[in-house]
PDB file of C-alpha atoms in Angstrom:
ATOM      1  CA  UNK A   1      -7.183  10.051  -0.187  1.00 87.00           C
ATOM      2  CA  UNK A   2      -8.964   9.259  -3.424  1.00 95.00           C
ATOM      3  CA  UNK A   3     -10.272   5.715  -3.688  1.00 96.00           C
ATOM      4  CA  UNK A   4      -8.289   5.078  -6.874  1.00 96.00           C
ATOM      5  CA  UNK A   5      -5.076   6.069  -5.080  1.00 97.00           C
ATOM      6  CA  UNK A   6      -5.884   3.867  -2.093  1.00 97.00           C
ATOM      7  CA  UNK A   7      -6.613   0.951  -4.433  1.00 97.00           C
ATOM      8  CA  UNK A   8      -3.148   1.334  -5.980  1.00 97.00           C
ATOM      9  CA  UNK A   9      -1.507   1.646  -2.556  1.00 97.00           C
ATOM     10  CA  UNK A  10      -3.248  -1.491  -1.296  1.00 97.00           C
ATOM     11  CA  UNK A  11      -2.167  -3.414  -4.396  1.00 97.00           C
ATOM     12  CA  UNK A  12       1.480  -2.567  -3.610  1.00 97.00           C
ATOM     13  CA  UNK A  13       1.110  -3.023   0.167  1.00 96.00           C
ATOM     14  CA  UNK A  14       3.447  -5.932   1.057  1.00 95.00           C
ATOM     15  CA  UNK A  15       0.889  -8.031   3.020  1.00 93.00           C
ATOM     16  CA  UNK A  16      -1.383  -8.019  -0.036  1.00 95.00           C
ATOM     17  CA  UNK A  17       1.291  -8.049  -2.729  1.00 94.00           C
ATOM     18  CA  UNK A  18       3.129 -11.066  -1.301  1.00 93.00           C
ATOM     19  CA  UNK A  19      -0.063 -12.979  -0.503  1.00 94.00           C
ATOM     20  CA  UNK A  20      -1.462 -12.654  -4.031  1.00 95.00           C
ATOM     21  CA  UNK A  21      -4.289 -10.275  -3.051  1.00 97.00           C
ATOM     22  CA  UNK A  22      -5.396  -7.731  -5.624  1.00 98.00           C
ATOM     23  CA  UNK A  23      -7.976  -4.976  -5.144  1.00 98.00           C
ATOM     24  CA  UNK A  24      -9.886  -5.053  -8.419  1.00 98.00           C
ATOM     25  CA  UNK A  25     -12.381  -2.322  -7.589  1.00 98.00           C
ATOM     26  CA  UNK A  26     -12.848   0.385  -4.989  1.00 98.00           C
ATOM     27  CA  UNK A  27     -15.609   2.840  -5.857  1.00 97.00           C
ATOM     28  CA  UNK A  28     -15.000   6.574  -5.518  1.00 96.00           C
ATOM     29  CA  UNK A  29     -17.602   6.811  -2.753  1.00 96.00           C
ATOM     30  CA  UNK A  30     -16.035   3.880  -0.829  1.00 97.00           C
ATOM     31  CA  UNK A  31     -19.344   1.976  -0.883  1.00 97.00           C
ATOM     32  CA  UNK A  32     -18.235  -1.035  -2.965  1.00 98.00           C
ATOM     33  CA  UNK A  33     -15.031  -3.041  -3.297  1.00 98.00           C
ATOM     34  CA  UNK A  34     -14.044  -6.266  -5.051  1.00 98.00           C
ATOM     35  CA  UNK A  35     -10.913  -8.224  -4.176  1.00 98.00           C
ATOM     36  CA  UNK A  36      -9.246 -11.285  -5.730  1.00 98.00           C
ATOM     37  CA  UNK A  37      -6.889 -13.792  -4.131  1.00 98.00           C
ATOM     38  CA  UNK A  38      -4.869 -15.599  -6.751  1.00 96.00           C
ATOM     39  CA  UNK A  39      -3.982 -19.216  -6.011  1.00 95.00           C
ATOM     40  CA  UNK A  40      -0.213 -19.573  -6.430  1.00 93.00           C
ATOM     41  CA  UNK A  41       2.582 -21.768  -5.175  1.00 93.00           C
ATOM     42  CA  UNK A  42       3.450 -19.212  -2.472  1.00 92.00           C
ATOM     43  CA  UNK A  43      -0.001 -19.026  -0.850  1.00 91.00           C
ATOM     44  CA  UNK A  44      -1.027 -22.682  -0.846  1.00 92.00           C
ATOM     45  CA  UNK A  45      -1.170 -24.800   2.272  1.00 92.00           C
ATOM     46  CA  UNK A  46       0.064 -28.352   2.731  1.00 93.00           C
ATOM     47  CA  UNK A  47      -2.851 -29.857   0.767  1.00 94.00           C
ATOM     48  CA  UNK A  48      -2.452 -27.331  -2.103  1.00 93.00           C
ATOM     49  CA  UNK A  49      -5.511 -25.208  -1.323  1.00 93.00           C
ATOM     50  CA  UNK A  50      -5.684 -21.557  -0.266  1.00 93.00           C
ATOM     51  CA  UNK A  51      -3.842 -20.811   2.976  1.00 93.00           C
ATOM     52  CA  UNK A  52      -6.466 -19.755   5.537  1.00 94.00           C
ATOM     53  CA  UNK A  53      -4.492 -16.722   6.661  1.00 94.00           C
ATOM     54  CA  UNK A  54      -4.496 -15.378   3.107  1.00 95.00           C
ATOM     55  CA  UNK A  55      -8.258 -15.915   2.838  1.00 96.00           C
ATOM     56  CA  UNK A  56      -8.755 -13.920   6.034  1.00 96.00           C
ATOM     57  CA  UNK A  57      -6.270 -11.183   5.144  1.00 95.00           C
ATOM     58  CA  UNK A  58      -7.907 -10.534   1.761  1.00 96.00           C
ATOM     59  CA  UNK A  59     -10.996  -9.362   3.656  1.00 96.00           C
ATOM     60  CA  UNK A  60      -9.305  -7.662   6.584  1.00 94.00           C
ATOM     61  CA  UNK A  61      -9.252  -3.883   6.047  1.00 94.00           C
ATOM     62  CA  UNK A  62     -12.246  -3.260   3.819  1.00 97.00           C
ATOM     63  CA  UNK A  63     -15.193  -2.969   6.198  1.00 98.00           C
ATOM     64  CA  UNK A  64     -13.229  -0.629   8.468  1.00 97.00           C
ATOM     65  CA  UNK A  65     -11.946   1.585   5.643  1.00 97.00           C
ATOM     66  CA  UNK A  66     -15.270   1.737   3.820  1.00 98.00           C
ATOM     67  CA  UNK A  67     -17.234   2.516   6.993  1.00 98.00           C
ATOM     68  CA  UNK A  68     -14.737   5.150   8.141  1.00 97.00           C
ATOM     69  CA  UNK A  69     -14.696   6.874   4.753  1.00 97.00           C
ATOM     70  CA  UNK A  70     -18.496   6.690   4.415  1.00 97.00           C
ATOM     71  CA  UNK A  71     -19.221   8.085   7.897  1.00 97.00           C
ATOM     72  CA  UNK A  72     -16.551  10.790   7.713  1.00 94.00           C
ATOM     73  CA  UNK A  73     -14.142  12.461  10.111  1.00 93.00           C
ATOM     74  CA  UNK A  74     -16.669  12.787  12.952  1.00 95.00           C
ATOM     75  CA  UNK A  75     -16.383   9.058  13.735  1.00 96.00           C
ATOM     76  CA  UNK A  76     -13.878   6.606  15.179  1.00 97.00           C
ATOM     77  CA  UNK A  77     -13.976   3.205  13.469  1.00 98.00           C
ATOM     78  CA  UNK A  78     -11.856   0.209  14.516  1.00 96.00           C
ATOM     79  CA  UNK A  79     -11.831  -3.506  13.883  1.00 96.00           C
ATOM     80  CA  UNK A  80     -12.999  -5.130  17.106  1.00 96.00           C
ATOM     81  CA  UNK A  81     -13.136  -8.835  16.221  1.00 98.00           C
ATOM     82  CA  UNK A  82     -13.030 -11.213  13.303  1.00 97.00           C
ATOM     83  CA  UNK A  83     -13.817 -14.810  12.525  1.00 97.00           C
ATOM     84  CA  UNK A  84     -13.655 -17.095   9.527  1.00 97.00           C
ATOM     85  CA  UNK A  85     -15.480 -20.311   8.692  1.00 98.00           C
ATOM     86  CA  UNK A  86     -13.927 -22.515   6.020  1.00 97.00           C
ATOM     87  CA  UNK A  87     -16.627 -24.113   3.871  1.00 97.00           C
ATOM     88  CA  UNK A  88     -14.836 -25.808   0.970  1.00 96.00           C
ATOM     89  CA  UNK A  89     -11.259 -26.086  -0.283  1.00 94.00           C
ATOM     90  CA  UNK A  90     -10.154 -23.168  -2.435  1.00 92.00           C
ATOM     91  CA  UNK A  91      -8.452 -24.690  -5.472  1.00 94.00           C
ATOM     92  CA  UNK A  92      -8.663 -21.667  -7.774  1.00 96.00           C
ATOM     93  CA  UNK A  93      -8.689 -17.879  -7.574  1.00 97.00           C
ATOM     94  CA  UNK A  94     -11.289 -16.547  -5.140  1.00 98.00           C
ATOM     95  CA  UNK A  95     -13.120 -13.243  -4.818  1.00 98.00           C
ATOM     96  CA  UNK A  96     -14.713 -11.167  -2.068  1.00 98.00           C
ATOM     97  CA  UNK A  97     -17.168  -8.291  -2.495  1.00 98.00           C
ATOM     98  CA  UNK A  98     -17.969  -5.584   0.017  1.00 98.00           C
ATOM     99  CA  UNK A  99     -20.962  -3.271  -0.256  1.00 98.00           C
ATOM    100  CA  UNK A 100     -22.065  -0.811   2.408  1.00 97.00           C
ATOM    101  CA  UNK A 101     -25.646   0.406   2.139  1.00 97.00           C
ATOM    102  CA  UNK A 102     -27.164   3.722   3.260  1.00 97.00           C
ATOM    103  CA  UNK A 103     -29.353   1.883   5.782  1.00 97.00           C
ATOM    104  CA  UNK A 104     -26.301   0.509   7.579  1.00 98.00           C
ATOM    105  CA  UNK A 105     -24.729   3.952   7.775  1.00 98.00           C
ATOM    106  CA  UNK A 106     -27.996   5.410   9.084  1.00 97.00           C
ATOM    107  CA  UNK A 107     -28.144   2.631  11.699  1.00 97.00           C
ATOM    108  CA  UNK A 108     -24.582   3.417  12.839  1.00 98.00           C
ATOM    109  CA  UNK A 109     -25.244   7.161  13.008  1.00 97.00           C
ATOM    110  CA  UNK A 110     -28.398   6.607  15.080  1.00 97.00           C
ATOM    111  CA  UNK A 111     -26.696   4.134  17.431  1.00 97.00           C
ATOM    112  CA  UNK A 112     -23.796   6.522  18.104  1.00 97.00           C
ATOM    113  CA  UNK A 113     -25.707   9.837  18.154  1.00 95.00           C
ATOM    114  CA  UNK A 114     -25.463  10.134  21.968  1.00 93.00           C
ATOM    115  CA  UNK A 115     -21.748   9.362  22.051  1.00 92.00           C
ATOM    116  CA  UNK A 116     -22.264   5.661  22.735  1.00 95.00           C
ATOM    117  CA  UNK A 117     -20.186   3.019  21.029  1.00 97.00           C
ATOM    118  CA  UNK A 118     -21.749   0.618  18.567  1.00 98.00           C
ATOM    119  CA  UNK A 119     -20.441  -2.860  17.804  1.00 98.00           C
ATOM    120  CA  UNK A 120     -21.700  -4.200  14.480  1.00 98.00           C
ATOM    121  CA  UNK A 121     -20.914  -7.362  12.534  1.00 98.00           C
ATOM    122  CA  UNK A 122     -20.312  -7.337   8.767  1.00 98.00           C
ATOM    123  CA  UNK A 123     -20.370 -10.542   6.706  1.00 98.00           C
ATOM    124  CA  UNK A 124     -18.389 -11.374   3.583  1.00 98.00           C
ATOM    125  CA  UNK A 125     -18.414 -14.506   1.470  1.00 98.00           C
ATOM    126  CA  UNK A 126     -15.265 -15.635  -0.315  1.00 98.00           C
ATOM    127  CA  UNK A 127     -16.248 -17.377  -3.548  1.00 98.00           C
ATOM    128  CA  UNK A 128     -14.741 -18.813  -6.700  1.00 97.00           C
ATOM    129  CA  UNK A 129     -15.504 -17.205 -10.078  1.00 95.00           C
ATOM    130  CA  UNK A 130     -18.262 -19.794 -10.567  1.00 96.00           C
ATOM    131  CA  UNK A 131     -19.849 -18.845  -7.222  1.00 96.00           C
ATOM    132  CA  UNK A 132     -18.743 -21.782  -5.040  1.00 97.00           C
ATOM    133  CA  UNK A 133     -18.510 -20.686  -1.396  1.00 98.00           C
ATOM    134  CA  UNK A 134     -14.993 -21.204  -0.007  1.00 98.00           C
ATOM    135  CA  UNK A 135     -15.188 -19.261   3.259  1.00 98.00           C
ATOM    136  CA  UNK A 136     -17.442 -16.953   5.254  1.00 98.00           C
ATOM    137  CA  UNK A 137     -15.748 -14.095   7.072  1.00 98.00           C
ATOM    138  CA  UNK A 138     -17.262 -11.919   9.799  1.00 98.00           C
ATOM    139  CA  UNK A 139     -15.748  -8.666  11.027  1.00 98.00           C
ATOM    140  CA  UNK A 140     -17.010  -6.719  14.003  1.00 98.00           C
ATOM    141  CA  UNK A 141     -16.473  -2.963  13.931  1.00 98.00           C
ATOM    142  CA  UNK A 142     -16.342  -0.581  16.860  1.00 98.00           C
ATOM    143  CA  UNK A 143     -17.957   2.730  15.869  1.00 98.00           C
ATOM    144  CA  UNK A 144     -18.241   5.832  18.041  1.00 97.00           C
ATOM    145  CA  UNK A 145     -18.901   9.483  17.292  1.00 95.00           C
ATOM    146  CA  UNK A 146     -15.918  11.633  18.306  1.00 93.00           C
ATOM    147  CA  UNK A 147     -16.414  13.704  21.441  1.00 85.00           C
ATOM    148  CA  UNK A 148     -17.539  17.273  20.837  1.00 74.00           C
ATOM    149  CA  UNK A 149     -18.867  16.554  17.338  1.00 64.00           C
TER     150      UNK A 149
END
């Protein structure tokens, strides 16, 4: 699937659509993405800041999708674990950026060359437009080369 098509699909995907998540950018080579979470009445918590589940969900699929698309069909890529650390209250729209570098892909290819699995953590900061850190999210991916490839 073309990245532009996937971006449109994700923007209409109910978990994103109804949480206020919008994929602003997804590069054609799947190496960079930018996502916004709009602060609205329907995604605020009791104290009128971003609901933590929405902050986590805005970051959820990107590392897996970008890694899978960048490595290609010879690899299995799954989310293994995730964690979030709330740093400051989100009282305005927030953004997350994802960028996968060639060195990371080379590291994953080398670690899985013999058919072994590789577990690797990816970090994402959720920030306001002015750069204030709202949350830090970590996702651990399971990567393995498919048998017989």
